Every structure is written in C-alpha cells, then in structure tokens.
Short mmCIF file of C-alpha atoms in Angstrom, two decimals:
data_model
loop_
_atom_site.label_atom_id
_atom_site.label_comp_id
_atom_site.label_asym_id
_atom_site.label_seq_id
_atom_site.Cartn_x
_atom_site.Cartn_y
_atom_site.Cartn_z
CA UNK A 1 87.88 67.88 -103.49
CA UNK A 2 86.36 69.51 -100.24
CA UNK A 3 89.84 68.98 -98.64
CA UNK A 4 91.41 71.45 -101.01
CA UNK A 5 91.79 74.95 -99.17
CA UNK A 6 89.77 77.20 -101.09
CA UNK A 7 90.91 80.74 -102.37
CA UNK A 8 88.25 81.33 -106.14
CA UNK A 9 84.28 81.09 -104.62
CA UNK A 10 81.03 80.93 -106.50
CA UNK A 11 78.74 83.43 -106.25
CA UNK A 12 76.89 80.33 -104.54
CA UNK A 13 79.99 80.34 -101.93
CA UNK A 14 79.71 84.71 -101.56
CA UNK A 15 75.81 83.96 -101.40
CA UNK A 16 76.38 81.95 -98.17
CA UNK A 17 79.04 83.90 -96.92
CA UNK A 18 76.76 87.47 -96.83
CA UNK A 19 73.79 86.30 -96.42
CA UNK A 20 72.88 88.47 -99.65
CA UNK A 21 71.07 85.95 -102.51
CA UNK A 22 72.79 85.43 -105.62
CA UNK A 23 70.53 87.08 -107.75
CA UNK A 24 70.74 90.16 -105.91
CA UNK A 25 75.05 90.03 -106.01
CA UNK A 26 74.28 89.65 -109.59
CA UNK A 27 71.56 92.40 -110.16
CA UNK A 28 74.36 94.66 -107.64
CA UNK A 29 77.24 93.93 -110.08
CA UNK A 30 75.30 95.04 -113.55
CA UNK A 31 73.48 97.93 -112.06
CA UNK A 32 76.51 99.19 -109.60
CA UNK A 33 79.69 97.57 -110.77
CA UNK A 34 80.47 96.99 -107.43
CA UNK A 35 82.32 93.55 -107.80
CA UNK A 36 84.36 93.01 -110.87
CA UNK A 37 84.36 88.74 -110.66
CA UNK A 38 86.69 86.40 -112.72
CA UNK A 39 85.01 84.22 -115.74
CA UNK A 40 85.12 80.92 -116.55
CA UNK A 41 85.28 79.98 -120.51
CA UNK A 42 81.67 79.19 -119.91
CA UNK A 43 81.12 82.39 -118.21
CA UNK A 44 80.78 81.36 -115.01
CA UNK A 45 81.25 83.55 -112.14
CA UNK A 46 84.41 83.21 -109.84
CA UNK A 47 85.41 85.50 -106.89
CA UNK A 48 88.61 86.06 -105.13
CA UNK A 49 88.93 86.54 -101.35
CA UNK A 50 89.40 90.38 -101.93
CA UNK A 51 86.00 90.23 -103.80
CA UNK A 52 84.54 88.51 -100.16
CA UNK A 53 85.69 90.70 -98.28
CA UNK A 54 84.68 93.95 -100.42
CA UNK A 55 80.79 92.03 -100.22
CA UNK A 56 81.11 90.80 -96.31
CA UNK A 57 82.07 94.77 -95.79
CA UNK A 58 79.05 96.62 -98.52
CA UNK A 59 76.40 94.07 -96.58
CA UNK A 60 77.79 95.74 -93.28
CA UNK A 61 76.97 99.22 -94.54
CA UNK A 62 73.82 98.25 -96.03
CA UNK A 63 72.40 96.49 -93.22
CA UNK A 64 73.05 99.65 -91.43
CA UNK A 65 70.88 101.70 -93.92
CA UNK A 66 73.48 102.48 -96.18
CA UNK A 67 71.78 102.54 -100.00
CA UNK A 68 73.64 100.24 -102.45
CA UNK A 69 73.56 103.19 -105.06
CA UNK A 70 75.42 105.23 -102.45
CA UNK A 71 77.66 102.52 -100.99
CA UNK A 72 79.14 102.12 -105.19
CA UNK A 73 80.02 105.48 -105.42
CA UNK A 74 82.68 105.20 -102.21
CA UNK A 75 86.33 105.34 -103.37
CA UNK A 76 87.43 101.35 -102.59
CA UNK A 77 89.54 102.27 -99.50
CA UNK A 78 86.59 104.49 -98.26
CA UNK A 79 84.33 101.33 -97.52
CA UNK A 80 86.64 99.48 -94.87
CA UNK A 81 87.17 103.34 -93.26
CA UNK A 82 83.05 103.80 -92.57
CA UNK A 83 82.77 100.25 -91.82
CA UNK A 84 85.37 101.02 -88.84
CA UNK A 85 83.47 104.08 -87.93
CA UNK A 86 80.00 102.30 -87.59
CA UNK A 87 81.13 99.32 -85.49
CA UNK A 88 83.11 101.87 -83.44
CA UNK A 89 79.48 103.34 -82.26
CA UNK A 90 77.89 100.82 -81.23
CA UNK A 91 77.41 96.74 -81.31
CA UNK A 92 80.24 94.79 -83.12
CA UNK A 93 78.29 91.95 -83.61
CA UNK A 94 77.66 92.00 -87.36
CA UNK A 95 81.22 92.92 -87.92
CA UNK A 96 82.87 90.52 -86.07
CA UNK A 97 81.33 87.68 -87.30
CA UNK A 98 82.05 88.79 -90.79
CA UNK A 99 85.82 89.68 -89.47
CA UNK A 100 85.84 85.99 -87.81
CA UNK A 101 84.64 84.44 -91.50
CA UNK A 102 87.33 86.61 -93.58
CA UNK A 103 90.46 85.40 -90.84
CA UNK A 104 89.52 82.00 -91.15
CA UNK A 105 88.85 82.10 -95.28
CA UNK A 106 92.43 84.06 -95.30
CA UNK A 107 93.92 82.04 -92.22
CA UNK A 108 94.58 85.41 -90.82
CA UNK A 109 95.24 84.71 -87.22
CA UNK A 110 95.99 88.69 -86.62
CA UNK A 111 92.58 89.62 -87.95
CA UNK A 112 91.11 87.38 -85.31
CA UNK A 113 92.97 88.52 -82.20
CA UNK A 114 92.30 91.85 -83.44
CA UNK A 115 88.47 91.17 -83.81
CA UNK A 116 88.65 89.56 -80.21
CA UNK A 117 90.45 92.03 -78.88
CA UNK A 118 88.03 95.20 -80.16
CA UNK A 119 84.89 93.15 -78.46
CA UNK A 120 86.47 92.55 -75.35
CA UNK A 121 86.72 96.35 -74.77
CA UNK A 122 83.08 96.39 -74.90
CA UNK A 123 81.86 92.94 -73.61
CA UNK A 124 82.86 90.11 -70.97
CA UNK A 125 83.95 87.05 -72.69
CA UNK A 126 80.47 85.29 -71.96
CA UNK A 127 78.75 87.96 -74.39
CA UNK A 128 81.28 87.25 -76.85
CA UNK A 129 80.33 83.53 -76.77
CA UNK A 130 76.53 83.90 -76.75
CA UNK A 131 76.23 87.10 -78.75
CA UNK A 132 79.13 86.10 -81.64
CA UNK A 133 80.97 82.68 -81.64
CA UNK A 134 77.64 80.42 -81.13
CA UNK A 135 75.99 82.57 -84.24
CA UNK A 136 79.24 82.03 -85.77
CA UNK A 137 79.66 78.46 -84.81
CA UNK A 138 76.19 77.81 -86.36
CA UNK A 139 77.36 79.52 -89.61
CA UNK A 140 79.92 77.20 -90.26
CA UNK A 141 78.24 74.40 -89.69
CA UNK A 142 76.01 75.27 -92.11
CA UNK A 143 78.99 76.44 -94.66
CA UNK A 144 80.75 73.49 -93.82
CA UNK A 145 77.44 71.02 -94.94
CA UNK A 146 76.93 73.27 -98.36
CA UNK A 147 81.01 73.02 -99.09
CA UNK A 148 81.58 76.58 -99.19
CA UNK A 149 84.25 75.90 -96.47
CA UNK A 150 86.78 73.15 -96.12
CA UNK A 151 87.48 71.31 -92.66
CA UNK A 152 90.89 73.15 -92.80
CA UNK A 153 88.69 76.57 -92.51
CA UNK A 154 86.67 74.88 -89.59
CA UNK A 155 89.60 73.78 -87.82
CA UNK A 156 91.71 76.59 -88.27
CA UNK A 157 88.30 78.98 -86.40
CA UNK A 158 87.58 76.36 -84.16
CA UNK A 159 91.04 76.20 -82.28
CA UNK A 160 91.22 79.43 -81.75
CA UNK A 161 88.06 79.96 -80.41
CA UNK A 162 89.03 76.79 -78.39
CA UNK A 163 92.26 78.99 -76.82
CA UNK A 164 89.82 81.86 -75.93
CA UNK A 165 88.00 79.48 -73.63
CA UNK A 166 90.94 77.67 -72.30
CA UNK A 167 92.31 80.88 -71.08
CA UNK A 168 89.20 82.45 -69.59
CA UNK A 169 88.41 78.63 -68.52
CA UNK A 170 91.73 78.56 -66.06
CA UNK A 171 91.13 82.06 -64.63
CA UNK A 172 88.27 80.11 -63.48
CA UNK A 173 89.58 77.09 -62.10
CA UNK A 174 92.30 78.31 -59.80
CA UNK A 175 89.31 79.62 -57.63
CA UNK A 176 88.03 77.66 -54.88
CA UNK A 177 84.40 75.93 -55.31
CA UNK A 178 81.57 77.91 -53.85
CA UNK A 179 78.98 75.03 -54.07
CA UNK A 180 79.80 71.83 -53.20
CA UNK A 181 76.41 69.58 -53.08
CA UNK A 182 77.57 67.99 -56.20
CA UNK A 183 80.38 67.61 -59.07
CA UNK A 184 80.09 67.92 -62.59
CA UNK A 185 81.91 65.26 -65.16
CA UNK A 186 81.47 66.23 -68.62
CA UNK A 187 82.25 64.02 -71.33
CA UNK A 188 81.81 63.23 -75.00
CA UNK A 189 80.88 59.78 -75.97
CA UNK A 190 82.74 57.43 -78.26
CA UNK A 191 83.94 59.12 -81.93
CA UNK A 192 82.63 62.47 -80.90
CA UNK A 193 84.90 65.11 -81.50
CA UNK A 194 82.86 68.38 -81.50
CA UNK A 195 84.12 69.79 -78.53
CA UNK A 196 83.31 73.56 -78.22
CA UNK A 197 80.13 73.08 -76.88
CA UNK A 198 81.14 70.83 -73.89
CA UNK A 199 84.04 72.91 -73.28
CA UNK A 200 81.36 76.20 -72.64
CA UNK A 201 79.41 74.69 -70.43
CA UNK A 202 82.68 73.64 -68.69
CA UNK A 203 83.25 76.98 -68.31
CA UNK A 204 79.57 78.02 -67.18
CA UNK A 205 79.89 75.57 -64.84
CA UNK A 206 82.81 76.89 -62.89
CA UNK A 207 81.64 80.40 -63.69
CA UNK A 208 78.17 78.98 -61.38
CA UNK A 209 81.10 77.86 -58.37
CA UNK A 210 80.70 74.28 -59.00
CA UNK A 211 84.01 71.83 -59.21
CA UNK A 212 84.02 70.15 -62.83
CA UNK A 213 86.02 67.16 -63.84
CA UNK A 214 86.43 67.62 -67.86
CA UNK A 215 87.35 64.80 -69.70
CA UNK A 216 86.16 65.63 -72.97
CA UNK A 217 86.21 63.40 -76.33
CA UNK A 218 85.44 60.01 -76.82
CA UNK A 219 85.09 58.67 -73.25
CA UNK A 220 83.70 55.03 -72.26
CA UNK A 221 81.50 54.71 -70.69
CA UNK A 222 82.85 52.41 -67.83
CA UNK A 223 85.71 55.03 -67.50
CA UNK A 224 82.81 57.29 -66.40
CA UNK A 225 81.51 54.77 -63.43
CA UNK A 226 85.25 55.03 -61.90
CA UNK A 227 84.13 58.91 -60.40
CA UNK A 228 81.97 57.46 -58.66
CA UNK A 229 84.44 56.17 -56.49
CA UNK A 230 85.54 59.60 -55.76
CA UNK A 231 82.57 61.43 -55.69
CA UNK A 232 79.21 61.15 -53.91
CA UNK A 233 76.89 63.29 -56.15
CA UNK A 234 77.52 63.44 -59.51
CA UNK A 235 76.12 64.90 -62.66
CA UNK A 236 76.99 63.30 -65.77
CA UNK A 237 76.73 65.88 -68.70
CA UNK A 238 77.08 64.67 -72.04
CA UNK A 239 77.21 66.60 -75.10
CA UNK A 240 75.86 65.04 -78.25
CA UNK A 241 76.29 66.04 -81.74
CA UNK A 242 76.68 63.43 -83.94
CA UNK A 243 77.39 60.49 -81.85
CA UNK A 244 75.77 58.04 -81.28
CA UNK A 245 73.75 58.31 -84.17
CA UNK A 246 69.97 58.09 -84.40
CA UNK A 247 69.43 54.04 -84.42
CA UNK A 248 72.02 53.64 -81.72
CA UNK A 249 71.02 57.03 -79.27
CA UNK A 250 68.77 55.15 -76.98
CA UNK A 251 70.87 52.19 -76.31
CA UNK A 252 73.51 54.53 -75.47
CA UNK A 253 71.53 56.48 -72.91
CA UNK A 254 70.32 52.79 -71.17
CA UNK A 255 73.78 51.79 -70.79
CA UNK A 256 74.48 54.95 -69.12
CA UNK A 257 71.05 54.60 -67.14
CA UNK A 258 72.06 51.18 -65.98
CA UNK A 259 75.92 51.52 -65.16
CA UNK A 260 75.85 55.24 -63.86
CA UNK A 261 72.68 56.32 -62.49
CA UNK A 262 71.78 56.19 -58.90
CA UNK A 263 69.95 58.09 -56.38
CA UNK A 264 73.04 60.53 -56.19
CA UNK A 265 73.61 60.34 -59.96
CA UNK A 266 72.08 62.65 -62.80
CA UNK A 267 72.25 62.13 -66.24
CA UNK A 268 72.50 65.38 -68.37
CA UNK A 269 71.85 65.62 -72.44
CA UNK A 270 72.44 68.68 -74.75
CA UNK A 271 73.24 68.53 -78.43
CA UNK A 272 71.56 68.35 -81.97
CA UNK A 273 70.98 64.49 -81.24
CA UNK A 274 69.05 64.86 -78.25
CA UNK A 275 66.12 64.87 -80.38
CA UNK A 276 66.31 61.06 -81.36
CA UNK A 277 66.31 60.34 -77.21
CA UNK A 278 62.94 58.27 -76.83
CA UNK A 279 61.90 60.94 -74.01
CA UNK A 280 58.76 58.96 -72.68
CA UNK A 281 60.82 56.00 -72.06
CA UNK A 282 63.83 57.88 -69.90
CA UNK A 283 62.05 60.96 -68.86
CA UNK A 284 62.26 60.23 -65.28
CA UNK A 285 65.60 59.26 -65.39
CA UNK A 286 67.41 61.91 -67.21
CA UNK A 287 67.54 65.91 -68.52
CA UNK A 288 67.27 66.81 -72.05
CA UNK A 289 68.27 70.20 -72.81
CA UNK A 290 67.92 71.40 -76.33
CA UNK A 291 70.64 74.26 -75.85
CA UNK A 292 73.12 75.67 -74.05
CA UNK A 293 71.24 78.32 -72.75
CA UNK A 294 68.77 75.52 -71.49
CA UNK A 295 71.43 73.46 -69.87
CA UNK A 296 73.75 76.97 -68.18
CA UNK A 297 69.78 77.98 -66.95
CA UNK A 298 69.57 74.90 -64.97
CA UNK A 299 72.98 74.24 -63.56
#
C-alpha cells in the first residue's frame, strides 16, 4: 500500500533516489562490492536505508570526480568523512538535497536542521529556496508519482520546509510597506492544498515592500471579492497545481474575471495547470506565469 512508510527499497526506488540507473548500481555491486543488498526467494534485490544512504553519499564523490574503483576501496566510515570535506569547500547543493532526501526517508528531523543550518552559513535563505528546496521540491514530486516515497515522506519534508518560510516570512512582515500602489491577496482555489509555492511568493512579495494579505488553501471565490471592500488596487495571485483540473480551468478563471476583475484589479496565474488556461481567450485580462521565477520577476 503506498500509505505504508517505507524502510526495504528496490533498486528501482535507489535508482530514483541517486539519480544513478539501475543497471549501473547493479554493474557497481558485481564489479566493486560496494552495496551488499538483501534477496528475495526469487532473488530480487532489496535495500535498507543504510544501503541509501551509502549510494546517495558514493554518487556525491563520484559526481565530484571521484572514480568508482577508488571510491570501493575507502574503509565504510571513510566515505561520509570526504563527503564532509568536499561540501565543506565549496557549494552544498548536491549534498543537501541528498541530506534533505535521507532526513525525510529516516524522519530525521536533526539531519535536516543540521543540513539547513550548514547552508545558511554560506547562503541567504532565498538561495536556499531557489538553489535547493525547489530542485528538491521537484524531486519529490516526481518520487512521490513513481511510489518510491509515501505521502508520510512528503509531508513529513514539506512542513518543515513550510517552518523555514514561516520564520523568515515574519521577519518580513513586522516591517512597514515600502510600496503602497497596490496589495497583494494570494490564495489557493477550492481542494488545493499544495501550498509551498504560494507561501514563497508570499514571502517574495514582502521581501519586494509590498503589503500581502495570505489566505492560502481552498478559498471561494466570493470570499475573495470581500477585499475589495478594503482595498483599492488589488492583485489577485493564485497558485494552481492541481485544481481546478483541466476541463474545469477556464470556467474557473471567468468566474474570477467576472466577479473580481476591474480596472484596479489584476488577476495573477502560476502553477503546473496554467497550461490548460485558454490564453487567447483571457490574455488581456490576466498574467500567466509559468514559474516562480516568472511571477517574483514581475512583482
């Protein structure tokens, strides 16, 4: 069941975990006994989270040049020493997103505020979000689709990513507004629940001096017409990831059109279901963005 917390992987499961193809984990093991994996009665492969870490760790070294000949001749508690000394020299990139994917697969909430901790010594919190939790945050989702990871993993990640923000998010908002020609409302329609997104560009939003009214998941969208009682210029950002869906997108965005928009009203769209917005039909009336980085650029 994909509800069951998983602790035994498939070499499928370490495949899209690394980033290293199966048949090269397999070619690895015979040539290099570098991984020593469980067997089914039918000889099937099965790997334990010490096993996932030992790979995430060798594809650190090897992406750095290290040979895989060289790498299996390290004493086991050598391999997590150099790893340490490589991502002490420069970018922690690589190794933090493989640090982030071994706390949540262990639910090791130490290991994250330790990875956290060892890239804000070297980078603001916005480089940490660009450079390592949206590359991570598209990982999952792909790990998430193929059943290596359970929503228990995806939770567990997400929330504390979610705490990061909240904290750098209220340094933010007990600051007085530097630009006040407008207000932003962000919102996520009905049965949406992916929040991470919207809460970013909450954040980029302040971080650009504007005043933001967040009201996050699953808002109506007659809840949203009461701002404009308080409020003169608004912009109405949306983020949209899987709701509405495809054959319901467009009636969505007219509703919003007809009940929200007016000449001091815009109508903002980001998220992987922007694509299904008939464009020709609204393009005068609203912005699509097809990613953050779009959306922060414009703000």
């Amino acid at each position: 069941m994909i509800n069951n917390v998983k602790s035994v992987f498939s070499i499928k499961d370490l495949e899209n975990l690394s980033g290293i193809k199966a048949h090269t984990i397999r070619i690895w093991e015979k040539r290099y006994n570098i991984l020593a994996p469980m067997r089914t009665d039918t000889n099937i492969r099965l790997y334990d989270l010490v096993s996932l870490q030992k790979l995430l760790n060798i594809t650190l070294l090897h992406d750095y040049g290290y040979k895989i000949s060289k790498i299996a001749t390290y004493p086991e508690d050598q391999i997590p020493l150099l790893v340490r000394e490589i991502i002490s020299e420069k970018s922690a990139k690589n190794h933090a997103i493989s640090a982030f994917k071994m706390a949540m697969m262990d639910f090791d909430q130490e290991l994250f505020f330790t990875t956290y901790a060892q890239l804000l010594s070297e980078k603001s919190f916005k480089e940490i979000f660009y450079q390592v939790f949206i590359p991570l945050m598209t990982e999952l989702g792909l790990l998430w689709q193929s059943e290596t990871i359970t929503p228990a993993h995806e939770h567990f990640i997400t929330y504390l990513i979610k705490q990061k923000l909240l904290i750098n998010t209220e340094k933010l908002q007990v600051l007085r507004p530097t630009k006040t020609d407008k207000v932003f409302v962000l919102s996520l329609p009905m049965n949406e629940v992916h929040e991470l997104g919207l809460m970013y560009l909450n954040y980029e939003t302040l971080l650009h001096g504007y005043k933001t009214i967040y009201l996050g998941e699953s808002m109506p969208i007659e809840n949203l017409a009461d701002l404009k009682k308080h409020f003169k210029s608004i912009v109405f950002v949306s983020y949209l990831t899987v709701q509405p869906d495809r054959d319901s997108i467009n009636g969505y965005v007219n509703r919003m059109i007809q009940e929200l928009l007016d000449e001091n009203t815009e109508l903002w769209y980001v998220g992987r279901m922007v694509e299904f917005i008939s464009k020709d039909e609204f393009s005068d009336k609203i912005k699509i963005f097809h990613s953050i980085t779009d959306l922060v650029d414009q703000i």
